Amino acid sequence: MALAFDEFGRPFVIIKEQDQKVRLRGLDAQKANIASGMAVSRILRTSLGPKGMDKMLQSPDGDVTTTNDGATILEQMDVDNQIAKLLVELSRSQDYEIGDGTTGVVVLAGALLEQAQKLLERGVHPIRVAEGYETASRIAVENLEKIAQRFDFGVNNIEPLVQTCMTTLSSKIVNRCKRSLAEISVKAVLAVADLERKDVNLDLIKVEGKVGGKLEDTELIYGILVDKEMSHPQMPKQIEDAKIAILTCPFEPPKPKTKHKMDIDTVEKFQTLRKQEQQYFNNMVQKCKGVGATLVICQWGFDDEANHLLMHRDLPAVRWVGGVELELIAIATGGRIVPRFEELTPEKLGKAGLVREKAFGTTKDRMLYVEHCANSRAVTIFIRGGNKMMVEETKRSIHDALCVARNLIRNNSIVYGGGSSEISCSISVEAAADRYPGVEQYAIRAFADALDSVPMALAENSGLQPIETLSAVKSQQIKENNPYCGIDCNDAGTNDMREQNVFETLIGKQQQILLATQVVKMILKIDDVISPSDF
Ligand code: ADP
């Protein structure tokens, strides 16, 4: 502490920064960090795999989320610890890059930390551990490349893509409908994919959900879905070859901007006023009809008089359509948003092959489907489900499946799941360890052990004996020289993942190993933690 004076001679006390901090240094820092990382990973461990458990998370304002998606669980958890936050980031980066494998990556990172802790306790320097991990991860990634297989798919042969998406969906709550949801996801991705450039713009796929109905009713719409209905119940519910006027001007007489007064003291005056008003509406409807519009989509509302007139003049209309949706409709149908009736021209109309209104069950809910649009490849996946939690979780699962399908279009290599590729990598890393004479080899062996923890978690979560199952599968892989043996989580009777059709993308798996190693290395290199004290 030091006493100083400012320019007016007032005294103030300077407290050195360190006096306010609690510090952890050296091995203590590493151990504390490892412990917090492992705590996070332990939470996710039970969620891994097709028999993994779900987590129910309550937000501060009472919203409840049920999910087994790693990224979502971590996102919703209120994590305070900085190291734990690194793992949250880890899961998020896997989600950004790949979209799937968000639980697996954290479980692997946790296992790597656990193994590192043992080495540190035995006196191995953290930097040696980090270097060993780096070498081992390179060997594992190369091994994945070796055991990867390519498969061909085409627009007429989507089965391989569907199978891979099904593996992703099999560990989610939506497991029951995985076949149909996987097909929907693959068709959606292929609809917007640019197969020549091997690229997919997922922004063109809109995922919408509405509570009600069954999961089986989830459908793919080649077009856009708007949560609105025709403005009058007697308007046609289906319009083919629709020419759509997209308006941001209201269907009503112009209102004067300044205050004014009008006296109507005779019936005649009232009649004239009414006539005038009707004339306005008539003109507006005429303008729309004149340019050939067969449907009007309006951002604003219109009163009953206009509504009635529109119905009479056979011009179906939709009102109160939000700005975002209006824009989407304009893009999809190739139309222009028109701010004034005078500006309507035939070229500004949007075109859609079919616009229809659909009612759901006994509820009064109706939605508008705009399909076979002029020049857009935009598609919508419309999810139905018994409750909000289900719809939201299905959205997340579909997101994973869409990402997997996109990754396969970018790179059509796959590895087999069910822990088989981890076991294969573990065997090859273990074998390579002997080639390294230094202390590094302990770290490389530890990496191999950490890889084993993924199949172990899968076995544990499926109610199998983890150690026995793993050792049996591992020896089978070595004996039969078959890197496709994994954990038979679903009791299908075979542990050859080729027969079970459990695929994962090569880039996804590689990314998991690389990202997990990177984060663990980073944590190991921290030897000083300075944080503000509680007082
Ligand atoms: P993530 O969020 O990491 O994708 P999941 O909970 O989806 O986590 O679990 C994925 C793991 O489950 C992968 O290792 C995958 O290989 C495995 N898996 C998925 N389906 C099966 C199956 N039918 N049999 C065995 N393992 C499976």
XYZ file of C-alpha atoms and ligand atoms in Angstrom:
562
model
C 0.000 0.000 0.000
C 1.191 3.501 -0.690
C -0.112 6.951 0.079
C -0.118 9.504 -2.718
C -1.585 12.940 -3.371
C -3.458 14.143 -6.428
C -2.912 17.526 -8.075
C -5.227 19.254 -5.552
C -3.312 17.872 -2.614
C -5.995 15.325 -1.691
C -4.543 12.098 -0.346
C -5.428 8.720 -1.809
C -4.302 5.199 -1.192
C -2.796 3.005 -3.856
C -3.293 -0.689 -3.294
C -1.058 -2.911 -5.357
C -3.079 -5.100 -7.695
C -1.652 -8.298 -6.330
C -2.889 -7.508 -2.836
C -6.431 -7.948 -4.081
C -5.847 -11.174 -5.909
C -5.852 -14.787 -4.921
C -3.223 -16.629 -6.862
C -2.761 -20.203 -7.754
C 0.617 -21.101 -9.119
C 2.467 -24.001 -10.636
C 1.128 -27.463 -10.164
C -1.714 -26.194 -7.962
C -2.982 -24.070 -10.822
C -2.854 -26.967 -13.260
C -4.562 -29.335 -10.858
C -7.345 -26.879 -10.061
C -7.891 -26.202 -13.751
C -7.956 -29.870 -14.617
C -10.480 -30.501 -11.872
C -12.864 -27.842 -13.193
C -12.528 -29.108 -16.760
C -13.245 -32.647 -15.663
C -16.289 -31.547 -13.699
C -17.871 -30.147 -16.863
C -16.981 -33.176 -18.908
C -18.445 -35.503 -16.271
C -21.827 -33.814 -16.685
C -21.899 -34.579 -20.389
C -20.481 -38.077 -20.160
C -23.827 -39.682 -19.342
C -25.425 -38.012 -22.371
C -23.167 -39.639 -24.925
C -24.467 -42.179 -27.375
C -27.751 -43.685 -28.454
C -28.663 -44.650 -24.874
C -27.370 -41.412 -23.387
C -29.478 -39.585 -20.847
C -31.088 -36.213 -21.413
C -30.617 -33.189 -19.242
C -33.335 -30.868 -18.089
C -32.202 -27.304 -17.684
C -34.137 -24.449 -16.217
C -33.304 -20.918 -17.192
C -33.472 -18.035 -14.684
C -36.869 -17.015 -16.068
C -38.303 -20.480 -15.675
C -38.048 -21.817 -19.239
C -37.272 -25.492 -19.314
C -35.092 -27.144 -21.965
C -34.698 -30.892 -22.267
C -31.851 -31.964 -24.494
C -28.887 -34.253 -24.919
C -27.039 -32.014 -27.322
C -23.714 -31.174 -25.711
C -23.484 -27.655 -27.096
C -26.968 -26.778 -25.886
C -26.445 -28.209 -22.386
C -23.263 -26.223 -21.919
C -24.759 -23.128 -23.470
C -27.633 -23.148 -20.990
C -25.526 -23.941 -17.946
C -24.512 -20.882 -16.030
C -20.791 -21.581 -15.924
C -18.671 -19.247 -13.842
C -15.292 -20.892 -13.889
C -12.990 -19.701 -16.658
C -11.632 -23.158 -17.451
C -15.125 -24.598 -17.561
C -15.925 -21.799 -19.996
C -13.121 -23.032 -22.235
C -14.898 -26.361 -22.521
C -18.137 -24.571 -23.316
C -16.252 -22.775 -26.075
C -14.831 -26.098 -27.237
C -18.255 -27.578 -27.690
C -19.375 -24.403 -29.443
C -16.495 -24.498 -31.909
C -17.306 -28.099 -32.780
C -20.879 -26.942 -33.316
C -19.809 -24.059 -35.561
C -17.372 -26.056 -37.630
C -19.116 -29.377 -37.853
C -22.498 -29.152 -36.182
C -22.370 -32.625 -34.655
C -20.185 -34.454 -32.127
C -20.483 -31.726 -29.527
C -20.856 -34.141 -26.614
C -18.094 -36.435 -27.819
C -15.546 -33.647 -28.034
C -16.072 -32.585 -24.411
C -15.991 -36.183 -23.165
C -12.693 -36.699 -24.967
C -11.249 -33.469 -23.572
C -12.303 -34.539 -20.065
C -10.593 -37.898 -20.494
C -7.412 -36.235 -21.744
C -7.413 -33.981 -18.676
C -7.927 -36.937 -16.373
C -4.961 -38.766 -17.888
C -2.866 -35.599 -17.728
C -3.599 -35.286 -14.032
C -2.182 -38.755 -13.394
C 0.990 -37.893 -15.289
C 1.445 -34.622 -13.436
C 1.101 -36.429 -10.146
C 3.865 -38.761 -11.236
C 6.062 -35.755 -11.830
C 5.927 -35.418 -15.607
C 6.273 -31.817 -16.687
C 3.093 -30.324 -18.197
C 4.941 -29.272 -21.349
C 6.048 -32.873 -21.936
C 2.440 -33.964 -21.588
C 1.276 -31.283 -24.016
C 3.900 -32.293 -26.558
C 3.083 -35.954 -26.230
C -0.604 -35.224 -26.747
C 0.195 -33.213 -29.855
C 2.179 -36.089 -31.363
C -0.492 -38.604 -30.421
C -3.277 -36.514 -31.924
C -1.382 -36.388 -35.216
C -1.061 -40.169 -35.210
C -4.765 -40.557 -34.416
C -5.834 -38.189 -37.167
C -3.649 -40.041 -39.691
C -5.109 -43.316 -38.567
C -8.615 -41.980 -39.091
C -7.625 -41.085 -42.631
C -6.472 -44.671 -43.133
C -9.619 -46.361 -41.859
C -11.965 -43.882 -43.521
C -14.084 -45.016 -46.420
C -15.548 -43.057 -49.243
C -18.987 -43.582 -50.513
C -20.718 -42.307 -53.546
C -24.053 -40.728 -53.485
C -26.074 -38.914 -56.034
C -29.387 -37.194 -56.258
C -30.881 -40.616 -57.024
C -28.885 -42.475 -54.444
C -29.368 -40.709 -51.176
C -29.314 -43.802 -48.980
C -25.711 -43.391 -47.718
C -26.461 -39.813 -46.673
C -29.663 -40.874 -44.958
C -27.846 -43.619 -43.049
C -25.249 -41.193 -41.722
C -27.880 -38.700 -40.638
C -29.710 -41.552 -38.926
C -26.645 -42.272 -36.789
C -26.704 -38.669 -35.600
C -30.404 -38.775 -34.851
C -30.287 -42.142 -33.115
C -28.867 -40.596 -29.964
C -31.543 -37.929 -29.712
C -35.034 -37.916 -28.283
C -36.410 -38.009 -31.833
C -34.902 -41.462 -32.295
C -38.415 -42.873 -32.968
C -38.706 -41.071 -36.302
C -35.056 -41.055 -37.258
C -35.653 -42.543 -40.708
C -38.182 -39.969 -41.828
C -36.352 -37.048 -40.230
C -33.059 -38.145 -41.808
C -34.735 -38.351 -45.214
C -36.251 -34.910 -44.770
C -32.880 -33.453 -43.779
C -31.047 -35.025 -46.696
C -33.678 -33.926 -49.217
C -33.592 -30.401 -47.798
C -29.814 -30.214 -48.060
C -29.803 -31.617 -51.587
C -32.488 -29.122 -52.598
C -30.258 -26.181 -51.731
C -26.857 -27.791 -52.395
C -24.527 -26.721 -55.117
C -23.108 -30.146 -55.966
C -20.569 -28.800 -58.431
C -18.964 -26.457 -55.934
C -19.634 -28.968 -53.155
C -21.200 -26.305 -51.026
C -24.430 -25.944 -49.141
C -25.925 -22.734 -47.867
C -27.835 -23.832 -44.797
C -29.415 -20.369 -44.509
C -31.722 -21.371 -47.326
C -33.218 -24.074 -45.143
C -35.687 -22.607 -42.709
C -36.631 -24.764 -39.769
C -40.061 -23.911 -38.396
C -41.928 -25.593 -35.600
C -45.453 -25.539 -34.290
C -46.679 -27.259 -31.182
C -49.348 -29.855 -31.898
C -49.671 -32.965 -33.991
C -47.177 -35.779 -34.028
C -43.499 -35.925 -34.765
C -44.400 -38.087 -37.754
C -46.258 -35.125 -39.282
C -42.996 -33.225 -39.695
C -42.664 -32.364 -43.355
C -40.424 -30.790 -45.939
C -41.904 -27.939 -47.889
C -40.347 -26.827 -51.130
C -41.070 -23.213 -50.456
C -41.976 -21.005 -47.572
C -44.286 -21.333 -44.651
C -46.015 -18.328 -43.156
C -47.852 -18.465 -39.863
C -50.863 -16.581 -41.260
C -54.198 -17.308 -42.880
C -56.423 -15.806 -45.567
C -58.033 -12.642 -44.292
C -61.568 -13.869 -44.952
C -62.803 -17.384 -44.205
C -64.622 -17.578 -47.542
C -61.616 -16.802 -49.659
C -60.200 -19.713 -51.678
C -57.853 -21.944 -49.697
C -55.739 -22.895 -52.646
C -54.376 -20.765 -55.447
C -52.482 -22.275 -58.318
C -49.974 -20.270 -60.355
C -50.315 -17.424 -57.937
C -49.185 -13.942 -58.928
C -48.530 -12.228 -55.666
C -48.664 -8.526 -54.927
C -46.436 -7.925 -51.903
C -47.540 -4.685 -50.308
C -46.322 -2.553 -47.469
C -49.104 -0.008 -47.911
C -52.359 -0.386 -46.005
C -55.679 -1.128 -47.665
C -57.417 1.932 -46.356
C -58.125 5.515 -47.330
C -55.230 7.870 -46.648
C -55.354 9.561 -43.275
C -54.578 13.273 -43.050
C -51.445 13.927 -41.064
C -52.741 17.066 -39.277
C -55.816 17.431 -37.102
C -58.947 18.530 -38.852
C -62.651 18.605 -38.228
C -65.484 17.409 -40.385
C -69.187 17.886 -39.689
C -71.618 15.437 -41.113
C -75.078 16.749 -40.444
C -77.138 15.257 -43.211
C -77.728 11.765 -44.488
C -76.580 12.860 -47.935
C -73.225 13.986 -46.647
C -72.748 10.662 -44.940
C -73.688 8.815 -48.125
C -71.169 10.830 -50.129
C -68.466 10.134 -47.611
C -69.224 6.425 -47.675
C -69.208 6.421 -51.443
C -65.863 8.180 -51.445
C -64.443 5.640 -49.086
C -65.756 2.742 -51.136
C -64.292 4.346 -54.202
C -60.894 4.309 -52.547
C -61.122 0.620 -51.766
C -62.419 -0.098 -55.235
C -59.495 1.714 -56.797
C -57.020 -0.179 -54.677
C -58.490 -3.556 -55.492
C -58.698 -2.541 -59.134
C -55.000 -1.574 -59.151
C -54.064 -5.017 -57.870
C -56.348 -6.823 -60.246
C -55.292 -4.574 -63.089
C -51.691 -5.748 -62.959
C -52.811 -9.356 -62.808
C -52.348 -10.177 -59.117
C -54.238 -13.226 -57.890
C -53.136 -12.900 -54.285
C -52.303 -9.939 -52.095
C -49.910 -10.235 -49.200
C -50.021 -7.151 -47.050
C -47.863 -5.991 -44.186
C -50.718 -4.017 -42.694
C -54.251 -4.883 -41.811
C -57.390 -3.791 -43.563
C -60.796 -3.166 -42.143
C -63.876 -5.281 -42.650
C -65.151 -3.180 -45.515
C -61.979 -3.730 -47.535
C -61.868 -7.367 -46.548
C -65.408 -7.899 -47.730
C -64.718 -6.141 -50.988
C -61.591 -8.193 -51.613
C -63.580 -11.355 -51.067
C -66.315 -10.116 -53.423
C -63.908 -9.204 -56.133
C -62.247 -12.616 -55.889
C -58.916 -11.319 -54.732
C -57.635 -13.472 -51.865
C -55.536 -11.583 -49.368
C -53.338 -12.179 -46.346
C -52.829 -9.452 -43.773
C -50.422 -8.632 -40.962
C -47.467 -10.436 -42.448
C -44.265 -9.498 -40.630
C -41.420 -7.681 -42.328
C -38.999 -10.608 -42.212
C -41.484 -13.010 -43.714
C -42.475 -10.480 -46.327
C -38.872 -10.210 -47.382
C -38.488 -13.963 -47.515
C -41.602 -14.292 -49.661
C -40.276 -11.602 -51.976
C -36.927 -13.381 -52.367
C -38.478 -16.787 -52.890
C -41.146 -15.734 -55.349
C -38.942 -13.291 -57.191
C -41.326 -10.443 -56.449
C -40.713 -6.898 -55.284
C -42.021 -5.313 -52.133
C -44.294 -2.483 -53.220
C -44.779 0.503 -50.918
C -47.516 2.310 -52.928
C -50.413 1.116 -55.028
C -49.380 3.426 -57.861
C -46.100 1.571 -58.170
C -47.636 -1.818 -58.816
C -46.628 -3.277 -62.159
C -46.952 -6.830 -63.500
C -43.152 -7.362 -63.272
C -43.164 -6.652 -59.558
C -45.485 -9.544 -58.782
C -44.015 -12.633 -57.160
C -44.783 -16.015 -58.663
C -45.505 -19.277 -56.897
C -46.808 -22.547 -58.313
C -49.103 -23.147 -55.402
C -50.232 -21.172 -52.398
C -52.439 -23.034 -49.973
C -53.825 -22.633 -46.515
C -53.718 -25.640 -44.266
C -55.634 -26.181 -41.058
C -54.357 -28.363 -38.255
C -56.484 -30.799 -36.314
C -59.317 -29.312 -34.348
C -57.436 -26.178 -33.452
C -58.087 -22.975 -35.314
C -54.432 -22.797 -36.287
C -53.869 -22.303 -39.965
C -50.726 -21.761 -41.928
C -49.982 -20.589 -45.399
C -47.754 -22.659 -47.655
C -46.074 -20.852 -50.543
C -44.679 -23.605 -52.744
C -42.973 -24.138 -56.095
C -41.619 -20.632 -56.014
C -40.210 -18.893 -59.065
C -36.493 -18.587 -58.623
C -35.491 -19.662 -55.189
C -34.267 -22.914 -53.855
C -35.390 -22.030 -50.353
C -37.012 -24.892 -48.472
C -38.656 -25.154 -45.084
C -38.700 -28.011 -42.625
C -41.907 -27.844 -40.662
C -41.681 -29.648 -37.335
C -44.657 -30.853 -35.353
C -44.505 -32.203 -31.824
C -46.537 -32.703 -28.682
C -45.024 -29.886 -26.676
C -42.668 -26.969 -26.949
C -39.728 -28.849 -25.472
C -40.117 -31.595 -28.055
C -40.350 -29.142 -30.944
C -37.266 -27.269 -29.769
C -35.229 -30.447 -29.278
C -36.304 -31.679 -32.715
C -35.100 -28.385 -34.185
C -31.689 -28.953 -32.605
C -31.541 -32.555 -33.770
C -32.501 -31.571 -37.303
C -29.766 -28.940 -37.200
C -27.235 -31.673 -36.399
C -28.541 -33.898 -39.190
C -28.440 -31.008 -41.688
C -24.839 -30.277 -40.719
C -23.859 -33.924 -41.138
C -25.426 -34.059 -44.601
C -23.648 -30.816 -45.541
C -20.319 -32.128 -44.299
C -20.728 -35.249 -46.409
C -21.413 -33.184 -49.492
C -18.239 -31.231 -48.808
C -16.227 -34.353 -48.116
C -17.749 -37.772 -48.646
C -15.416 -39.717 -46.369
C -16.854 -41.490 -43.371
C -15.551 -43.394 -40.408
C -17.536 -45.840 -38.354
C -19.084 -44.830 -35.042
C -19.975 -46.656 -31.862
C -16.477 -46.003 -30.542
C -14.885 -48.196 -33.231
C -12.735 -45.451 -34.709
C -11.622 -44.316 -31.248
C -10.547 -47.869 -30.376
C -8.699 -48.197 -33.679
C -6.916 -44.880 -33.053
C -6.122 -45.928 -29.517
C -4.473 -49.128 -30.802
C -2.383 -47.287 -33.369
C -1.360 -44.531 -30.915
C -0.389 -47.149 -28.345
C 1.705 -48.989 -30.909
C 3.418 -45.787 -31.976
C 4.326 -44.876 -28.384
C 7.186 -47.358 -28.337
C 8.919 -45.445 -31.082
C 9.366 -42.437 -28.819
C 12.214 -42.899 -26.381
C 11.615 -39.928 -24.068
C 9.060 -39.155 -21.384
C 6.762 -38.237 -24.240
C 5.841 -41.862 -24.677
C 3.981 -41.821 -21.362
C 1.892 -38.935 -22.596
C 1.260 -40.736 -25.881
C 0.080 -43.839 -24.020
C -2.097 -41.635 -21.826
C -3.653 -40.230 -24.996
C -4.469 -43.760 -26.119
C -6.136 -44.454 -22.772
C -8.131 -41.252 -23.071
C -9.416 -42.323 -26.499
C -10.690 -45.514 -24.884
C -12.899 -43.550 -22.589
C -15.311 -42.692 -25.421
C -16.291 -46.327 -26.124
C -16.248 -46.894 -22.368
C -18.759 -44.113 -21.852
C -20.913 -45.534 -24.667
C -20.861 -48.963 -23.015
C -21.531 -47.557 -19.577
C -24.471 -45.517 -20.803
C -25.960 -48.571 -22.506
C -25.854 -50.563 -19.284
C -22.894 -52.733 -20.327
C -19.826 -53.503 -18.253
C -17.457 -50.789 -19.488
C -14.066 -52.383 -18.948
C -15.039 -55.886 -20.005
C -16.850 -54.701 -23.104
C -14.012 -52.442 -24.147
C -11.332 -55.055 -23.687
C -13.373 -57.636 -25.588
C -13.920 -55.267 -28.528
C -10.329 -54.100 -28.495
C -8.917 -57.605 -28.623
C -11.393 -58.459 -31.382
C -10.158 -55.465 -33.404
C -6.565 -56.608 -33.010
C -7.285 -60.294 -33.625
C -9.457 -59.808 -36.689
C -7.595 -56.722 -37.850
C -10.974 -55.114 -38.208
C -11.132 -51.435 -37.217
C -14.911 -51.391 -37.520
C -15.742 -53.212 -34.300
C -17.441 -50.950 -31.808
C -19.831 -51.019 -28.909
C -23.124 -52.692 -29.629
C -25.182 -50.103 -27.766
C -28.543 -51.164 -29.114
C -28.016 -54.851 -28.516
C -28.276 -55.524 -32.227
C -26.315 -58.743 -31.936
C -23.208 -57.642 -33.806
C -20.521 -55.161 -32.948
C -19.407 -54.640 -36.521
C -20.476 -51.057 -37.111
C -20.569 -51.601 -40.862
C -23.414 -54.022 -40.393
C -25.163 -51.688 -37.989
C -24.732 -48.776 -40.379
C -23.347 -46.468 -37.723
C -21.431 -43.816 -39.629
C -19.866 -40.536 -38.729
C -18.141 -38.030 -40.967
C -14.365 -38.189 -41.166
C -13.948 -34.448 -40.822
C -16.216 -34.414 -37.773
C -14.191 -37.077 -35.984
C -10.861 -35.503 -36.899
C -12.083 -32.155 -35.701
C -13.128 -33.685 -32.369
C -9.627 -35.032 -31.750
C -7.866 -31.872 -32.879
C -10.061 -29.466 -30.932
C -9.998 -31.535 -27.737
C -6.193 -31.794 -27.876
C -5.853 -28.076 -28.496
C -7.952 -27.109 -25.472
C -6.240 -29.582 -23.176
C -2.831 -28.315 -24.252
C -3.973 -24.820 -23.540
C -5.186 -25.742 -20.047
C -1.921 -27.556 -19.296
C 0.101 -24.527 -20.204
C -1.565 -22.291 -17.634
C 0.574 -22.178 -14.508
C -0.646 -19.017 -12.890
C -4.242 -18.137 -12.165
C -4.854 -14.621 -10.962
C -8.386 -13.733 -10.064
C -10.003 -10.967 -8.043
C -10.596 -11.989 -4.438
C -14.017 -12.192 -2.882
C -13.595 -9.167 -0.650
P -22.641 -35.975 -30.021
O -23.349 -34.760 -29.531
O -21.195 -35.968 -29.721
O -22.964 -36.338 -31.428
P -24.273 -38.180 -29.262
O -24.996 -38.261 -27.968
O -25.020 -37.896 -30.508
O -23.125 -37.153 -29.088
O -23.486 -39.556 -29.409
C -22.694 -39.834 -30.479
C -21.959 -41.124 -30.247
O -22.853 -42.220 -30.258
C -20.962 -41.346 -31.367
O -19.760 -41.803 -30.834
C -21.650 -42.419 -32.208
O -20.707 -43.209 -32.860
C -22.401 -43.192 -31.181
N -23.572 -43.885 -31.753
C -24.628 -43.354 -32.372
N -25.501 -44.321 -32.752
C -25.001 -45.475 -32.349
C -25.420 -46.851 -32.437
N -26.552 -47.173 -33.016
N -24.628 -47.792 -31.896
C -23.484 -47.452 -31.292
N -23.028 -46.203 -31.174
C -23.756 -45.224 -31.692
